Amino acid sequence: MIKDTYFSATTQTNRFCNVYLPEDYTETKKYNVLYVLHGIGGTEDEWIRYGTPEEILNRLYCEKKIEQMILVFPNGRAMNPDSVPQDAYGPVAQAAFANFENDLFNDLIPFIEKKYSVYGDRAHRGICGLSMGGGQSLNFGLGHPDAFSCVGAFSPAPNTNTEAFKTGKDITLPLIWIVCGKTDSLLYVSENTNSFLNAGNIPHSYRTIPGSHDWSVWKYGLENFVQLAFRQ
């Protein structure tokens, strides 16, 4: 795992992200890239500390269940200073989570596609996340269906905004995969999103599994989503 730094014109400051590279990464090959977002109180380090993404990806590759890919773990809260605000639930933090949409498209994605040997097109780019990051993934992924081929949301939070989804009949939609714990207090968000997608006859996968708003659900989410990503 590489801790990397990029300059964000959106926030006018240097920002951090963690980048997972396959063990035999080489610049002579192009890779799919998946952006993986954290929860409301986390940073770019949250998945690394608690989600064991390296172990999950390395094992799945050894089992020949996935193609090699690059994962990018950014700070999904775009603000200056680039730190967790004292009130992670307050309006400043909420605005910073929304502002990450600008940082993602204008700063982070161009940085990753310039520095690392990744494809630069929709078919090879995906996004997923847990809780607040799950809501962001749905908002950004379905708000910009031309940018991502797959979108995963693990226990998405109330920031999920179906009004931002672009789902018209002439739009090519990404693969949509949602999972939530059966005893999660935020289960209603996943249920409402599922109902919205069903009402619009929008293809997607939705499942509930044993668990609450916790890492057992989110690690399950990542492990299963990466096996479906980039298969369209």
mmCIF file of C-alpha atoms in Angstrom:
data_model
loop_
_atom_site.group_PDB
_atom_site.id
_atom_site.type_symbol
_atom_site.label_atom_id
_atom_site.label_comp_id
_atom_site.label_asym_id
_atom_site.label_seq_id
_atom_site.Cartn_x
_atom_site.Cartn_y
_atom_site.Cartn_z
ATOM 1 C CA MET A 1 0.000 0.000 0.000
ATOM 2 C CA ILE A 2 1.393 3.386 -1.022
ATOM 3 C CA LYS A 3 0.552 6.616 0.786
ATOM 4 C CA ASP A 4 0.458 9.213 -1.968
ATOM 5 C CA THR A 5 -0.056 12.972 -2.109
ATOM 6 C CA TYR A 6 -1.707 15.085 -4.766
ATOM 7 C CA PHE A 7 -2.442 18.777 -5.067
ATOM 8 C CA SER A 8 -6.132 19.613 -5.063
ATOM 9 C CA ALA A 9 -7.125 22.747 -6.944
ATOM 10 C CA THR A 10 -10.556 22.234 -5.401
ATOM 11 C CA THR A 11 -9.282 22.784 -1.862
ATOM 12 C CA GLN A 12 -6.001 24.559 -2.666
ATOM 13 C CA THR A 13 -4.062 22.127 -0.512
ATOM 14 C CA ASN A 14 -2.154 18.863 -0.768
ATOM 15 C CA ARG A 15 -4.356 15.852 -0.079
ATOM 16 C CA PHE A 16 -3.580 12.245 0.804
ATOM 17 C CA CYS A 17 -4.749 8.939 -0.604
ATOM 18 C CA ASN A 18 -3.681 5.320 -0.210
ATOM 19 C CA VAL A 19 -3.075 3.288 -3.350
ATOM 20 C CA TYR A 20 -3.148 -0.509 -3.475
ATOM 21 C CA LEU A 21 -1.019 -1.958 -6.257
ATOM 22 C CA PRO A 22 -0.940 -5.657 -7.196
ATOM 23 C CA GLU A 23 2.209 -7.411 -6.015
ATOM 24 C CA ASP A 24 3.593 -7.696 -9.561
ATOM 25 C CA TYR A 25 2.424 -4.276 -10.721
ATOM 26 C CA THR A 26 4.163 -3.180 -13.897
ATOM 27 C CA GLU A 27 3.851 -0.062 -16.013
ATOM 28 C CA THR A 28 3.862 -2.211 -19.142
ATOM 29 C CA LYS A 29 0.293 -3.281 -18.337
ATOM 30 C CA LYS A 30 -2.922 -1.291 -17.906
ATOM 31 C CA TYR A 31 -5.147 -1.920 -14.863
ATOM 32 C CA ASN A 32 -8.735 -1.353 -13.832
ATOM 33 C CA VAL A 33 -9.055 1.203 -11.030
ATOM 34 C CA LEU A 34 -11.554 1.206 -8.173
ATOM 35 C CA TYR A 35 -12.069 4.197 -5.875
ATOM 36 C CA VAL A 36 -13.009 3.037 -2.353
ATOM 37 C CA LEU A 37 -14.594 5.566 0.025
ATOM 38 C CA HIS A 38 -14.690 5.664 3.845
ATOM 39 C CA GLY A 39 -17.350 6.507 6.431
ATOM 40 C CA ILE A 40 -18.327 9.746 8.130
ATOM 41 C CA GLY A 41 -15.625 9.789 10.809
ATOM 42 C CA GLY A 42 -12.849 8.258 8.751
ATOM 43 C CA THR A 43 -10.037 9.342 6.468
ATOM 44 C CA GLU A 44 -8.068 7.731 3.662
ATOM 45 C CA ASP A 45 -6.654 5.358 6.319
ATOM 46 C CA GLU A 46 -9.939 3.903 7.596
ATOM 47 C CA TRP A 47 -10.196 1.013 5.147
ATOM 48 C CA ILE A 48 -6.520 0.217 5.566
ATOM 49 C CA ARG A 49 -6.749 0.010 9.361
ATOM 50 C CA TYR A 50 -9.964 -1.960 9.654
ATOM 51 C CA GLY A 51 -10.977 -3.426 6.305
ATOM 52 C CA THR A 52 -7.961 -5.622 5.333
ATOM 53 C CA PRO A 53 -8.286 -4.745 1.625
ATOM 54 C CA GLU A 54 -4.796 -6.016 0.760
ATOM 55 C CA GLU A 55 -5.544 -9.431 2.250
ATOM 56 C CA ILE A 56 -8.910 -9.583 0.479
ATOM 57 C CA LEU A 57 -7.558 -8.609 -2.951
ATOM 58 C CA ASN A 58 -4.432 -10.766 -2.768
ATOM 59 C CA ARG A 59 -6.441 -13.819 -1.718
ATOM 60 C CA LEU A 60 -9.069 -13.377 -4.417
ATOM 61 C CA TYR A 61 -6.385 -12.972 -7.061
ATOM 62 C CA CYS A 62 -4.582 -16.116 -5.892
ATOM 63 C CA GLU A 63 -7.917 -17.944 -6.061
ATOM 64 C CA LYS A 64 -8.331 -16.616 -9.633
ATOM 65 C CA LYS A 65 -11.640 -14.972 -8.750
ATOM 66 C CA ILE A 66 -10.677 -11.476 -9.924
ATOM 67 C CA GLU A 67 -8.436 -9.766 -12.412
ATOM 68 C CA GLN A 68 -5.729 -7.576 -10.956
ATOM 69 C CA MET A 69 -6.808 -4.022 -10.255
ATOM 70 C CA ILE A 70 -5.639 -0.884 -8.506
ATOM 71 C CA LEU A 71 -7.610 0.437 -5.537
ATOM 72 C CA VAL A 72 -7.513 4.071 -4.469
ATOM 73 C CA PHE A 73 -8.548 5.041 -0.926
ATOM 74 C CA PRO A 74 -9.016 8.830 -0.783
ATOM 75 C CA ASN A 75 -10.095 11.207 1.926
ATOM 76 C CA GLY A 76 -13.707 11.720 0.927
ATOM 77 C CA ARG A 77 -13.967 14.975 2.838
ATOM 78 C CA ALA A 78 -12.615 17.764 0.594
ATOM 79 C CA MET A 79 -11.761 20.776 2.733
ATOM 80 C CA ASN A 80 -8.881 22.960 3.834
ATOM 81 C CA PRO A 81 -7.364 22.083 6.243
ATOM 82 C CA ASP A 82 -7.472 18.483 5.110
ATOM 83 C CA SER A 83 -8.384 16.941 8.463
ATOM 84 C CA VAL A 84 -11.331 15.496 10.363
ATOM 85 C CA PRO A 85 -13.368 18.426 11.731
ATOM 86 C CA GLN A 86 -14.235 18.461 15.417
ATOM 87 C CA ASP A 87 -17.883 17.825 14.556
ATOM 88 C CA ALA A 88 -17.764 15.044 11.958
ATOM 89 C CA TYR A 89 -21.545 15.236 11.599
ATOM 90 C CA GLY A 90 -21.836 19.027 11.345
ATOM 91 C CA PRO A 91 -22.544 21.255 8.326
ATOM 92 C CA VAL A 92 -18.861 21.941 7.611
ATOM 93 C CA ALA A 93 -18.112 18.231 7.342
ATOM 94 C CA GLN A 94 -21.259 17.575 5.297
ATOM 95 C CA ALA A 95 -20.322 20.320 2.843
ATOM 96 C CA ALA A 96 -16.831 18.826 2.556
ATOM 97 C CA PHE A 97 -18.261 15.395 1.705
ATOM 98 C CA ALA A 98 -20.346 16.982 -1.051
ATOM 99 C CA ASN A 99 -17.333 18.987 -2.267
ATOM 100 C CA PHE A 100 -15.381 15.784 -2.739
ATOM 101 C CA GLU A 101 -17.306 15.308 -5.971
ATOM 102 C CA ASN A 102 -15.322 18.222 -7.413
ATOM 103 C CA ASP A 103 -12.025 16.974 -5.994
ATOM 104 C CA LEU A 104 -12.659 13.467 -7.286
ATOM 105 C CA PHE A 105 -13.321 14.429 -10.882
ATOM 106 C CA ASN A 106 -11.086 17.476 -11.223
ATOM 107 C CA ASP A 107 -8.088 16.486 -9.115
ATOM 108 C CA LEU A 108 -7.863 12.897 -7.881
ATOM 109 C CA ILE A 109 -8.883 10.936 -10.983
ATOM 110 C CA PRO A 110 -6.582 12.972 -13.269
ATOM 111 C CA PHE A 111 -3.725 12.495 -10.789
ATOM 112 C CA ILE A 112 -4.193 8.722 -10.606
ATOM 113 C CA GLU A 113 -4.537 8.349 -14.367
ATOM 114 C CA LYS A 114 -1.362 10.362 -14.951
ATOM 115 C CA LYS A 115 0.826 8.677 -12.329
ATOM 116 C CA TYR A 116 -0.305 5.043 -12.452
ATOM 117 C CA SER A 117 -0.760 2.619 -15.315
ATOM 118 C CA VAL A 118 -4.547 2.537 -15.320
ATOM 119 C CA TYR A 119 -7.098 2.710 -18.091
ATOM 120 C CA GLY A 120 -8.651 6.140 -18.416
ATOM 121 C CA ASP A 121 -12.133 5.166 -19.573
ATOM 122 C CA ARG A 122 -15.481 4.369 -17.987
ATOM 123 C CA ALA A 123 -15.305 0.625 -18.668
ATOM 124 C CA HIS A 124 -12.280 0.247 -16.415
ATOM 125 C CA ARG A 125 -13.213 2.668 -13.611
ATOM 126 C CA GLY A 126 -15.436 1.901 -10.605
ATOM 127 C CA ILE A 127 -16.431 3.387 -7.251
ATOM 128 C CA CYS A 128 -17.667 1.942 -3.959
ATOM 129 C CA GLY A 129 -17.787 2.828 -0.303
ATOM 130 C CA LEU A 130 -19.186 2.243 3.162
ATOM 131 C CA SER A 131 -21.828 4.304 4.988
ATOM 132 C CA MET A 132 -21.243 7.963 4.066
ATOM 133 C CA GLY A 133 -18.909 6.709 1.340
ATOM 134 C CA GLY A 134 -21.639 4.372 0.142
ATOM 135 C CA GLY A 135 -23.970 7.318 -0.267
ATOM 136 C CA GLN A 136 -21.244 9.245 -2.072
ATOM 137 C CA SER A 137 -20.626 6.288 -4.376
ATOM 138 C CA LEU A 138 -24.286 6.146 -5.358
ATOM 139 C CA ASN A 139 -24.520 9.914 -5.776
ATOM 140 C CA PHE A 140 -21.333 10.249 -7.814
ATOM 141 C CA GLY A 141 -21.648 6.985 -9.705
ATOM 142 C CA LEU A 142 -25.278 7.424 -10.723
ATOM 143 C CA GLY A 143 -24.924 11.195 -10.994
ATOM 144 C CA HIS A 144 -22.136 10.597 -13.538
ATOM 145 C CA PRO A 145 -23.034 7.274 -15.167
ATOM 146 C CA ASP A 146 -20.663 8.111 -18.025
ATOM 147 C CA ALA A 147 -17.701 8.001 -15.600
ATOM 148 C CA PHE A 148 -18.061 4.596 -13.875
ATOM 149 C CA SER A 149 -18.920 1.090 -15.056
ATOM 150 C CA CYS A 150 -19.698 -0.212 -11.561
ATOM 151 C CA VAL A 151 -21.005 1.283 -8.315
ATOM 152 C CA GLY A 152 -21.039 -0.427 -4.919
ATOM 153 C CA ALA A 153 -22.698 0.822 -1.744
ATOM 154 C CA PHE A 154 -22.172 -0.924 1.581
ATOM 155 C CA SER A 155 -24.691 0.278 4.221
ATOM 156 C CA PRO A 156 -25.216 3.622 2.435
ATOM 157 C CA ALA A 157 -25.939 6.566 4.730
ATOM 158 C CA PRO A 158 -28.717 9.191 4.575
ATOM 159 C CA ASN A 159 -26.603 11.402 2.311
ATOM 160 C CA THR A 160 -27.808 9.112 -0.499
ATOM 161 C CA ASN A 161 -29.732 11.382 -2.862
ATOM 162 C CA THR A 162 -31.806 9.565 -5.468
ATOM 163 C CA GLU A 163 -32.735 12.941 -6.984
ATOM 164 C CA ALA A 164 -29.129 13.217 -8.170
ATOM 165 C CA PHE A 165 -29.307 9.901 -10.048
ATOM 166 C CA LYS A 166 -29.353 10.094 -13.845
ATOM 167 C CA THR A 167 -31.301 7.064 -14.982
ATOM 168 C CA GLY A 168 -32.979 8.065 -18.248
ATOM 169 C CA LYS A 169 -33.705 5.454 -20.894
ATOM 170 C CA ASP A 170 -30.938 6.749 -23.173
ATOM 171 C CA ILE A 171 -28.299 6.487 -20.429
ATOM 172 C CA THR A 172 -25.956 3.506 -20.087
ATOM 173 C CA LEU A 173 -26.077 2.709 -16.409
ATOM 174 C CA PRO A 174 -23.278 1.133 -14.387
ATOM 175 C CA LEU A 175 -23.563 -2.138 -12.541
ATOM 176 C CA ILE A 176 -25.229 -1.228 -9.222
ATOM 177 C CA TRP A 177 -24.607 -3.401 -6.147
ATOM 178 C CA ILE A 178 -25.965 -2.593 -2.671
ATOM 179 C CA VAL A 179 -25.628 -4.522 0.586
ATOM 180 C CA CYS A 180 -26.716 -3.735 4.151
ATOM 181 C CA GLY A 181 -26.849 -5.495 7.508
ATOM 182 C CA LYS A 182 -30.282 -6.725 8.553
ATOM 183 C CA THR A 183 -30.029 -5.039 11.955
ATOM 184 C CA ASP A 184 -28.452 -1.799 10.705
ATOM 185 C CA SER A 185 -30.243 1.301 11.983
ATOM 186 C CA LEU A 186 -29.689 2.806 8.520
ATOM 187 C CA LEU A 187 -31.297 -0.128 6.704
ATOM 188 C CA TYR A 188 -34.136 2.174 5.608
ATOM 189 C CA VAL A 189 -31.724 4.050 3.318
ATOM 190 C CA SER A 190 -30.901 0.871 1.408
ATOM 191 C CA GLU A 191 -34.568 -0.122 1.363
ATOM 192 C CA ASN A 192 -35.621 3.275 -0.003
ATOM 193 C CA THR A 193 -32.883 3.208 -2.629
ATOM 194 C CA ASN A 194 -33.871 -0.304 -3.657
ATOM 195 C CA SER A 195 -37.513 0.812 -3.947
ATOM 196 C CA PHE A 196 -36.507 3.801 -6.073
ATOM 197 C CA LEU A 197 -34.484 1.621 -8.441
ATOM 198 C CA ASN A 198 -37.247 -0.992 -8.642
ATOM 199 C CA ALA A 199 -39.834 1.678 -9.427
ATOM 200 C CA GLY A 200 -37.724 2.832 -12.341
ATOM 201 C CA ASN A 201 -37.034 -0.722 -13.549
ATOM 202 C CA ILE A 202 -33.338 -0.006 -13.090
ATOM 203 C CA PRO A 203 -31.225 -3.187 -13.036
ATOM 204 C CA HIS A 204 -29.344 -3.603 -9.775
ATOM 205 C CA SER A 205 -28.460 -6.093 -7.058
ATOM 206 C CA TYR A 206 -29.623 -5.574 -3.491
ATOM 207 C CA ARG A 207 -29.127 -7.896 -0.568
ATOM 208 C CA THR A 208 -29.243 -7.888 3.196
ATOM 209 C CA ILE A 209 -26.964 -10.052 5.310
ATOM 210 C CA PRO A 210 -26.601 -10.725 9.050
ATOM 211 C CA GLY A 211 -24.933 -7.785 10.772
ATOM 212 C CA SER A 212 -25.331 -4.188 11.775
ATOM 213 C CA HIS A 213 -23.462 -1.023 10.761
ATOM 214 C CA ASP A 214 -20.096 -2.728 11.068
ATOM 215 C CA TRP A 215 -16.988 -4.053 9.385
ATOM 216 C CA SER A 216 -18.317 -7.567 8.907
ATOM 217 C CA VAL A 217 -20.819 -6.140 6.417
ATOM 218 C CA TRP A 218 -18.378 -3.737 4.762
ATOM 219 C CA LYS A 219 -15.631 -6.315 4.280
ATOM 220 C CA TYR A 220 -18.237 -8.673 2.828
ATOM 221 C CA GLY A 221 -19.276 -5.828 0.566
ATOM 222 C CA LEU A 222 -15.798 -5.173 -0.758
ATOM 223 C CA GLU A 223 -14.958 -8.854 -1.215
ATOM 224 C CA ASN A 224 -18.103 -9.571 -3.195
ATOM 225 C CA PHE A 225 -18.238 -6.330 -5.153
ATOM 226 C CA VAL A 226 -14.717 -6.636 -6.570
ATOM 227 C CA GLN A 227 -15.664 -10.056 -7.939
ATOM 228 C CA LEU A 228 -18.442 -8.438 -9.991
ATOM 229 C CA ALA A 229 -16.680 -5.210 -10.939
ATOM 230 C CA PHE A 230 -15.526 -4.647 -14.518
ATOM 231 C CA ARG A 231 -17.430 -7.691 -15.813
ATOM 232 C CA GLN A 232 -19.899 -5.798 -18.013
#
